[in-house]
Short mmCIF file of C-alpha atoms and ligand atoms in Angstrom, two decimals:
data_model
loop_
_atom_site.label_atom_id
_atom_site.label_comp_id
_atom_site.label_asym_id
_atom_site.label_seq_id
_atom_site.Cartn_x
_atom_site.Cartn_y
_atom_site.Cartn_z
CA MET A 18 10.36 86.55 4.97
CA SER A 19 10.17 82.84 5.74
CA ASN A 20 11.70 80.22 3.50
CA ASN A 21 12.25 76.49 3.38
CA ILE A 22 8.72 75.38 4.05
CA ARG A 23 8.58 71.82 2.74
CA VAL A 24 5.62 71.21 0.47
CA GLY A 25 4.08 68.09 -1.05
CA ILE A 26 1.81 67.86 -4.08
CA LEU A 27 -1.11 65.42 -4.01
CA GLY A 28 -2.16 64.59 -7.56
CA ALA A 29 1.27 65.71 -8.79
CA THR A 30 0.96 63.83 -12.09
CA GLY A 31 -2.28 65.54 -13.23
CA ALA A 32 -2.91 68.78 -15.16
CA VAL A 33 -3.11 70.94 -12.03
CA GLY A 34 -0.36 68.92 -10.30
CA GLN A 35 2.03 69.65 -13.16
CA ARG A 36 1.28 73.36 -12.87
CA PHE A 37 2.16 73.14 -9.16
CA VAL A 38 5.46 71.49 -10.04
CA GLU A 39 6.20 74.15 -12.65
CA LEU A 40 5.15 77.18 -10.59
CA LEU A 41 6.85 76.10 -7.37
CA GLN A 42 10.29 75.90 -9.00
CA GLY A 43 12.46 78.56 -7.38
CA HIS A 44 9.70 79.71 -5.00
CA PRO A 45 11.32 81.85 -2.31
CA TRP A 46 9.48 80.18 0.60
CA PHE A 47 8.35 76.72 -0.55
CA THR A 48 10.46 73.72 -1.57
CA VAL A 49 8.84 70.67 -3.15
CA THR A 50 9.91 67.66 -1.07
CA ALA A 51 7.13 65.17 -1.89
CA LEU A 52 5.16 64.20 -4.98
CA ALA A 53 2.16 61.89 -4.61
CA ALA A 54 -0.48 60.40 -6.88
CA SER A 55 -2.52 57.22 -7.33
CA GLU A 56 -1.32 53.63 -6.93
CA ARG A 57 -0.85 53.65 -10.72
CA SER A 58 1.98 56.16 -10.35
CA ALA A 59 3.34 55.39 -6.88
CA GLY A 60 6.83 53.90 -6.81
CA LYS A 61 7.82 55.31 -10.21
CA PRO A 62 10.19 58.23 -10.81
CA TYR A 63 8.15 61.35 -11.59
CA ALA A 64 9.53 61.53 -15.15
CA GLU A 65 8.08 58.08 -15.82
CA ALA A 66 4.82 58.48 -13.90
CA ALA A 67 3.81 61.88 -15.33
CA THR A 68 3.20 62.51 -19.01
CA TRP A 69 4.38 66.13 -18.99
CA ARG A 70 2.05 68.36 -21.00
CA LEU A 71 3.18 71.91 -20.26
CA ASP A 72 5.06 74.17 -22.68
CA THR A 73 8.01 74.53 -20.30
CA PRO A 74 10.32 71.50 -19.82
CA MET A 75 9.87 69.24 -16.80
CA PRO A 76 12.17 70.64 -14.07
CA GLU A 77 15.33 68.53 -13.60
CA SER A 78 14.88 68.53 -9.82
CA VAL A 79 11.67 66.47 -9.94
CA LYS A 80 12.51 64.00 -12.70
CA GLY A 81 14.06 61.42 -10.41
CA GLN A 82 11.80 62.01 -7.37
CA VAL A 83 9.83 58.85 -6.64
CA VAL A 84 6.06 59.35 -6.62
CA GLN A 85 4.49 58.32 -3.29
CA PRO A 86 0.99 57.10 -2.52
CA CYS A 87 -1.38 59.73 -1.10
CA VAL A 88 -1.11 58.70 2.52
CA PRO A 89 0.23 60.70 5.49
CA GLY A 90 3.91 60.27 6.27
CA LEU A 91 5.07 62.45 3.38
CA PRO A 92 8.15 64.51 4.35
CA CYS A 93 6.56 67.97 4.19
CA ASP A 94 4.75 70.61 6.24
CA LEU A 95 1.88 71.35 3.89
CA VAL A 96 0.29 69.65 0.91
CA PHE A 97 -1.19 71.23 -2.18
CA SER A 98 -4.00 69.10 -3.54
CA GLY A 99 -4.73 68.74 -7.24
CA LEU A 100 -6.49 65.44 -6.68
CA ASP A 101 -9.31 64.15 -8.79
CA SER A 102 -12.52 65.14 -7.02
CA SER A 103 -13.71 61.52 -6.90
CA VAL A 104 -11.01 60.86 -4.27
CA ALA A 105 -9.97 64.27 -2.91
CA GLY A 106 -12.49 64.60 -0.05
CA PRO A 107 -11.40 61.77 2.28
CA ILE A 108 -7.69 61.97 1.34
CA GLU A 109 -7.55 65.69 2.18
CA ASN A 110 -9.36 65.07 5.46
CA THR A 111 -6.88 62.32 6.38
CA PHE A 112 -3.91 64.61 5.74
CA ALA A 113 -5.41 67.46 7.78
CA SER A 114 -6.15 65.01 10.58
CA ALA A 115 -2.50 63.88 10.49
CA GLY A 116 -1.35 67.47 11.05
CA TYR A 117 -0.77 68.78 7.52
CA ALA A 118 -2.02 72.09 6.20
CA VAL A 119 -4.03 71.07 3.12
CA ILE A 120 -4.35 73.75 0.43
CA SER A 121 -6.84 72.34 -2.03
CA ASN A 122 -8.04 73.02 -5.55
CA SER A 123 -10.72 70.37 -5.50
CA LYS A 124 -14.39 71.07 -5.04
CA ASN A 125 -15.03 68.59 -2.23
CA HIS A 126 -14.64 70.83 0.85
CA ARG A 127 -15.22 74.27 -0.68
CA MET A 128 -18.72 74.73 0.63
CA ASP A 129 -18.17 73.13 4.07
CA GLN A 130 -19.33 75.50 6.80
CA ASP A 131 -16.00 75.24 8.63
CA VAL A 132 -13.65 75.44 5.62
CA PRO A 133 -12.40 78.73 4.18
CA LEU A 134 -12.90 79.28 0.45
CA VAL A 135 -10.38 82.00 -0.27
CA ILE A 136 -9.16 84.44 -2.89
CA PRO A 137 -6.56 86.50 -1.03
CA GLU A 138 -7.60 89.77 -2.70
CA VAL A 139 -11.27 89.12 -1.96
CA ASN A 140 -11.75 87.56 1.48
CA PRO A 141 -8.45 87.03 3.32
CA ASP A 142 -10.31 87.36 6.64
CA HIS A 143 -12.23 84.10 5.99
CA THR A 144 -9.17 82.13 7.15
CA ALA A 145 -10.34 83.10 10.66
CA ILE A 146 -12.58 80.02 10.49
CA ILE A 147 -9.52 77.73 10.77
CA PRO A 148 -9.35 77.49 14.59
CA HIS A 149 -13.07 76.63 14.61
CA GLN A 150 -12.50 73.95 11.94
CA GLN A 151 -9.66 72.45 13.97
CA LYS A 152 -11.85 72.35 17.07
CA GLN A 153 -14.87 70.92 15.24
CA ARG A 154 -12.90 68.19 13.45
CA GLY A 155 -10.44 67.41 16.23
CA PHE A 156 -7.47 68.51 14.11
CA ASP A 157 -4.41 69.39 16.14
CA ARG A 158 -2.37 71.59 13.80
CA GLY A 159 -3.68 70.49 10.40
CA PHE A 160 -6.50 72.18 8.50
CA ILE A 161 -8.08 72.43 5.05
CA ALA A 162 -8.25 75.65 3.03
CA THR A 163 -9.61 75.80 -0.51
CA ASN A 164 -9.60 78.00 -3.58
CA PRO A 165 -12.65 78.40 -5.80
CA ASN A 166 -13.44 76.85 -9.12
CA CYS A 167 -11.43 78.31 -12.03
CA SER A 168 -14.30 80.29 -13.58
CA THR A 169 -15.44 81.66 -10.19
CA ILE A 170 -12.00 83.11 -9.43
CA GLY A 171 -11.87 85.41 -12.48
CA LEU A 172 -15.43 86.58 -11.94
CA THR A 173 -15.22 87.20 -8.21
CA LEU A 174 -11.85 88.92 -8.32
CA ALA A 175 -13.23 91.41 -10.84
CA LEU A 176 -16.46 91.88 -8.86
CA LYS A 177 -14.76 92.50 -5.51
CA PRO A 178 -13.91 96.22 -5.91
CA LEU A 179 -17.38 96.86 -7.33
CA ALA A 180 -18.99 95.10 -4.36
CA ASP A 181 -16.96 97.29 -2.01
CA HIS A 182 -17.62 100.59 -3.78
CA PHE A 183 -21.12 100.27 -5.18
CA GLY A 184 -22.66 97.03 -3.86
CA LEU A 185 -23.84 94.26 -6.21
CA ARG A 186 -27.53 93.63 -6.89
CA THR A 187 -27.53 91.23 -9.87
CA VAL A 188 -24.82 89.42 -11.84
CA MET A 189 -25.44 87.54 -15.11
CA VAL A 190 -22.43 85.65 -16.47
CA THR A 191 -21.90 83.54 -19.60
CA THR A 192 -18.58 81.71 -19.79
CA MET A 193 -16.43 80.45 -22.67
CA GLN A 194 -14.13 77.99 -20.91
CA ALA A 195 -10.86 76.51 -22.11
CA LEU A 196 -10.23 72.83 -22.76
CA SER A 197 -7.48 72.52 -20.13
CA GLY A 198 -10.14 73.10 -17.49
CA ALA A 199 -11.36 69.56 -18.14
CA GLY A 200 -7.96 67.98 -17.32
CA TYR A 201 -6.31 65.46 -19.65
CA PRO A 202 -7.46 63.98 -22.03
CA GLY A 203 -10.57 66.03 -21.33
CA VAL A 204 -13.18 66.57 -24.02
CA PRO A 205 -12.88 64.26 -27.09
CA SER A 206 -11.61 66.21 -30.12
CA LEU A 207 -14.59 65.17 -32.25
CA GLU A 208 -16.92 66.77 -29.71
CA ILE A 209 -15.19 70.15 -29.60
CA LEU A 210 -13.72 70.74 -33.09
CA ASP A 211 -16.00 73.13 -35.01
CA ASN A 212 -18.23 73.22 -31.96
CA VAL A 213 -19.23 74.77 -28.62
CA LEU A 214 -20.50 72.61 -25.76
CA PRO A 215 -23.23 74.38 -23.79
CA TYR A 216 -22.84 72.22 -20.67
CA ILE A 217 -20.07 71.69 -18.08
CA ASP A 218 -21.07 69.35 -15.30
CA ASP A 219 -21.86 71.20 -12.04
CA GLU A 220 -20.05 74.38 -13.22
CA GLU A 221 -23.01 76.76 -13.13
CA ASP A 222 -23.96 75.71 -9.60
CA LYS A 223 -20.34 76.10 -8.47
CA MET A 224 -20.10 79.64 -9.88
CA GLU A 225 -23.36 80.66 -8.28
CA ARG A 226 -22.70 79.15 -4.84
CA GLU A 227 -18.99 79.86 -4.50
CA SER A 228 -19.15 83.53 -5.46
CA LEU A 229 -21.78 84.15 -2.76
CA LYS A 230 -19.60 82.48 -0.12
CA LEU A 231 -16.53 84.45 -1.24
CA LEU A 232 -18.30 87.80 -1.17
CA GLY A 233 -20.12 86.93 2.06
CA VAL A 234 -19.13 87.33 5.69
CA CYS A 235 -17.24 84.98 8.04
CA ASP A 236 -18.08 85.36 11.73
CA GLY A 237 -15.47 82.88 13.00
CA THR A 238 -17.89 79.95 13.29
CA GLY A 239 -19.59 80.00 9.88
CA PHE A 240 -20.33 81.99 6.75
CA LYS A 241 -23.20 84.25 5.72
CA PRO A 242 -23.42 84.36 1.90
CA ALA A 243 -23.66 87.62 -0.02
CA SER A 244 -27.23 88.55 -0.97
CA MET A 245 -26.80 89.42 -4.67
CA ALA A 246 -28.72 87.47 -7.33
CA ILE A 247 -26.43 85.58 -9.68
CA SER A 248 -27.06 83.45 -12.75
CA ALA A 249 -24.32 81.59 -14.66
CA GLN A 250 -24.31 79.86 -18.05
CA CYS A 251 -21.18 77.84 -18.80
CA ASN A 252 -19.83 76.73 -22.18
CA ARG A 253 -16.75 74.79 -23.29
CA VAL A 254 -14.96 76.30 -26.29
CA HIS A 255 -12.05 75.37 -28.52
CA VAL A 256 -9.34 77.30 -26.63
CA GLN A 257 -6.39 75.68 -24.87
CA ASP A 258 -6.03 77.92 -21.77
CA GLY A 259 -7.92 80.96 -20.51
CA HIS A 260 -11.53 81.26 -19.41
CA MET A 261 -13.47 84.19 -20.89
CA GLU A 262 -16.68 85.48 -19.29
CA CYS A 263 -19.29 87.95 -20.56
CA VAL A 264 -20.82 89.63 -17.54
CA SER A 265 -23.72 92.05 -16.94
CA VAL A 266 -24.08 93.66 -13.53
CA ALA A 267 -26.65 95.72 -11.65
CA LEU A 268 -25.18 97.78 -8.82
CA GLU A 269 -26.78 98.91 -5.56
CA LYS A 270 -25.52 102.49 -6.02
CA ARG A 271 -25.50 104.50 -9.23
CA ALA A 272 -22.17 104.60 -11.09
CA ASP A 273 -21.27 105.54 -14.63
CA THR A 274 -18.91 103.50 -16.83
CA GLN A 275 -15.95 105.72 -16.02
CA ASP A 276 -16.50 105.21 -12.26
CA VAL A 277 -16.57 101.44 -12.78
CA ILE A 278 -13.38 101.50 -14.86
CA GLU A 279 -11.59 103.66 -12.33
CA VAL A 280 -12.53 101.41 -9.41
CA LEU A 281 -11.43 98.28 -11.31
CA ARG A 282 -8.18 99.83 -12.48
CA SER A 283 -7.10 101.17 -9.10
CA PHE A 284 -7.85 97.96 -7.16
CA THR A 285 -5.16 96.50 -4.94
CA ALA A 286 -5.61 94.44 -1.79
CA LEU A 287 -3.83 92.62 1.04
CA PRO A 288 -1.57 90.36 -1.12
CA GLN A 289 -0.17 93.44 -2.86
CA GLU A 290 0.25 95.24 0.48
CA LEU A 291 2.07 92.23 1.93
CA ASP A 292 4.07 91.86 -1.30
CA LEU A 293 3.39 88.11 -1.42
CA PRO A 294 5.61 86.39 -4.01
CA PHE A 295 2.72 85.24 -6.24
CA ALA A 296 0.65 88.40 -5.92
CA PRO A 297 0.24 90.21 -9.23
CA ARG A 298 1.26 93.87 -8.93
CA ARG A 299 -2.09 94.77 -10.46
CA PRO A 300 -4.77 92.11 -9.84
CA ILE A 301 -7.11 93.62 -12.45
CA ILE A 302 -5.88 94.89 -15.82
CA VAL A 303 -8.44 97.04 -17.61
CA ARG A 304 -8.12 97.02 -21.42
CA ASP A 305 -9.34 99.95 -23.48
CA GLU A 306 -9.14 98.33 -26.94
CA PRO A 307 -12.53 97.27 -28.33
CA ASP A 308 -11.32 93.72 -29.10
CA ARG A 309 -9.50 92.75 -25.89
CA PRO A 310 -9.04 90.71 -23.74
CA GLN A 311 -8.38 87.61 -25.84
CA PRO A 312 -7.22 84.25 -24.44
CA ARG A 313 -4.14 83.89 -26.65
CA PHE A 314 -2.82 87.37 -25.98
CA ASP A 315 -3.91 88.15 -22.44
CA ARG A 316 -4.05 84.96 -20.36
CA ASN A 317 -0.39 85.20 -19.25
CA VAL A 318 -0.45 88.80 -18.06
CA GLU A 319 1.32 89.19 -14.68
CA GLN A 320 2.54 85.55 -14.97
CA GLY A 321 -1.05 84.40 -15.37
CA MET A 322 -2.10 85.78 -11.96
CA ALA A 323 -4.03 88.90 -13.04
CA VAL A 324 -7.55 89.11 -14.42
CA SER A 325 -8.08 91.15 -17.60
CA VAL A 326 -11.27 93.14 -17.96
CA GLY A 327 -12.32 94.80 -21.21
CA ARG A 328 -15.30 96.19 -23.09
CA VAL A 329 -16.65 97.93 -20.00
CA ARG A 330 -19.78 99.65 -21.27
CA PRO A 331 -23.36 100.47 -20.29
CA CYS A 332 -25.89 97.62 -20.32
CA PRO A 333 -29.42 98.49 -21.52
CA VAL A 334 -30.92 95.86 -19.17
CA LEU A 335 -28.69 95.97 -16.06
CA ASP A 336 -26.19 98.79 -15.28
CA PHE A 337 -23.00 97.85 -17.15
CA LYS A 338 -21.41 94.91 -18.92
CA CYS A 339 -17.86 93.74 -19.59
CA VAL A 340 -15.64 90.82 -20.63
CA ILE A 341 -13.37 89.09 -18.11
CA LEU A 342 -10.45 86.77 -18.87
CA SER A 343 -8.27 84.73 -16.51
CA HIS A 344 -5.81 81.85 -16.83
CA ASN A 345 -7.70 78.81 -15.61
CA THR A 346 -4.81 76.59 -14.49
CA ILE A 347 -2.66 79.42 -13.05
CA ARG A 348 -4.91 82.06 -11.43
CA GLY A 349 -7.78 79.56 -11.57
CA ALA A 350 -5.99 76.61 -9.93
CA ALA A 351 -2.32 76.06 -8.97
CA GLY A 352 -1.36 79.76 -8.76
CA ALA A 353 -4.47 80.46 -6.69
CA ALA A 354 -3.54 77.74 -4.20
CA ILE A 355 0.07 78.94 -3.96
CA LEU A 356 -1.13 82.49 -3.25
CA ASN A 357 -3.48 81.07 -0.60
CA ALA A 358 -0.54 79.26 1.02
CA GLU A 359 1.49 82.48 1.00
CA LEU A 360 -1.40 84.32 2.66
CA LEU A 361 -1.71 81.59 5.31
CA GLN A 362 2.03 81.79 5.97
CA ALA A 363 1.83 85.58 6.32
CA GLN A 364 -1.12 85.16 8.70
CA GLY A 365 0.81 82.65 10.84
CA TYR A 366 -1.27 79.54 10.09
CA LEU A 367 1.54 77.40 8.65
CA LYS A 368 3.63 75.45 11.14
CA ARG A 369 6.96 73.87 10.29
CA ASP A 370 8.65 70.68 11.41
CA ARG A 371 5.71 68.43 11.86
P1 NAP B 18 -6.24 65.20 -13.68
O1 NAP B 18 -5.33 65.71 -14.73
O2 NAP B 18 -7.16 64.09 -14.03
O3 NAP B 18 -5.30 64.70 -12.43
C1 NAP B 18 -5.84 64.00 -11.34
C2 NAP B 18 -4.74 63.63 -10.34
O4 NAP B 18 -5.36 62.87 -9.29
C3 NAP B 18 -3.62 62.74 -10.92
O5 NAP B 18 -2.39 63.09 -10.33
C4 NAP B 18 -4.03 61.34 -10.47
O6 NAP B 18 -2.93 60.45 -10.31
C5 NAP B 18 -4.62 61.64 -9.10
N1 NAP B 18 -5.51 60.56 -8.67
C6 NAP B 18 -6.55 60.02 -9.35
N2 NAP B 18 -7.10 59.00 -8.64
C7 NAP B 18 -6.38 58.92 -7.49
C8 NAP B 18 -6.46 58.05 -6.35
N3 NAP B 18 -7.38 57.08 -6.23
N4 NAP B 18 -5.56 58.25 -5.35
C9 NAP B 18 -4.61 59.24 -5.43
N5 NAP B 18 -4.49 60.05 -6.49
C10 NAP B 18 -5.37 59.90 -7.50
O7 NAP B 18 -7.14 66.34 -13.06
P2 NAP B 18 -6.89 67.95 -13.02
O8 NAP B 18 -7.46 68.61 -14.21
O9 NAP B 18 -5.45 68.18 -12.67
O10 NAP B 18 -7.81 68.38 -11.80
C11 NAP B 18 -7.45 68.08 -10.46
C12 NAP B 18 -8.42 68.73 -9.50
O11 NAP B 18 -8.33 70.15 -9.62
C13 NAP B 18 -9.88 68.35 -9.77
O12 NAP B 18 -10.54 68.22 -8.55
C14 NAP B 18 -10.38 69.52 -10.59
O13 NAP B 18 -11.77 69.68 -10.46
C15 NAP B 18 -9.63 70.68 -9.95
N6 NAP B 18 -9.42 71.84 -10.82
C16 NAP B 18 -8.96 71.72 -12.10
C17 NAP B 18 -8.77 72.85 -12.88
C18 NAP B 18 -8.24 72.80 -14.28
O14 NAP B 18 -8.18 73.88 -14.92
N7 NAP B 18 -7.84 71.64 -14.81
C19 NAP B 18 -9.03 74.11 -12.34
C20 NAP B 18 -9.47 74.20 -11.02
C21 NAP B 18 -9.66 73.07 -10.29
P3 NAP B 18 -2.51 59.36 -11.47
O15 NAP B 18 -1.80 60.14 -12.56
O16 NAP B 18 -1.59 58.46 -10.74
O17 NAP B 18 -3.76 58.73 -11.93
#
């Protein structure tokens, strides 16, 4: 399919920005032609501006690229945004207004009534709101599309086939979220060593609101949220990468544990059908062992783009319960945005040669 779409990264020096740099190396369609961050970094070569914190080495091709300020004029067709949420809202709007496709990880526009919040396996049709957004905001060819919060992605991806087959009545979720989800330097070591923090700012609200938008309906001019009841409790734990979630679910239709497992295991969706480069072959991996998934062993399955589900069993209060694990900075952030961009390209929303 298409190649040579020039992409920029806003917030390229941050935790999510570095994942974008890493994951976009060798991408068959996208070439990184611009790196941008704050005034603190602008003007410096990337190798000097970014303190690289990933396990893989910094790619040679970006080391000498000079970091630009986050203002339109960047030599690219679309921008991925890993900007700090204190600044992302207006900067993303300015880029969309200047004609860029903005594919964002930040929370600022996720719940806007004219902005798609997308997981390509869950609600690829929600991108149909884009022409309405462009009309409403006076954007010519630019637009904003977002991916959900890292903990919402794992949950909602695993819930999607169950929503389709059985309907969802109630979802109760308790998370154990990795430290990398808080960016760098994140949580002070003396707060998290030998400890669990039972509070992550705004996280429970995000999980509850975003999952309803994702599983809801887009009519081309707005969104009708799904009607299930959902309650989230979010905790920070002493794990580097990989968000784990203990989930109990009540379904609309009766299903036994084997039915649930079968529906999860056989799930594929549009990204797999379109064979998008970042689509995992199997979006949901069901584990049969009693002690899996575990962050250290399972977060990188399918290059970090699949969700692992284990311990599927009856729940004495609701219908069944299980454990979900997903990589928070790959499937939950940069990888999610790249898959969104691939979907938008396949759907014809990306324009070249601005
Ligand atoms: P981070 O490590 O703190 O990086 C923030 C980035 O924003 C840096 O590149 C920083 O540039 C840039 N920035 C800060 N102030 C700026 C300004 N005034 N103008 C332009 N650029 C500015 O944060 P992160 O963990 O990567 O998170 C980035 C976003 O993704 C957040 O909105 C976060 O909520 C979201 N997110 C994170 C995760 C995760 O797992 N970490 C998952 C999903 C979503 P400098 O280096 O120059 O300061």
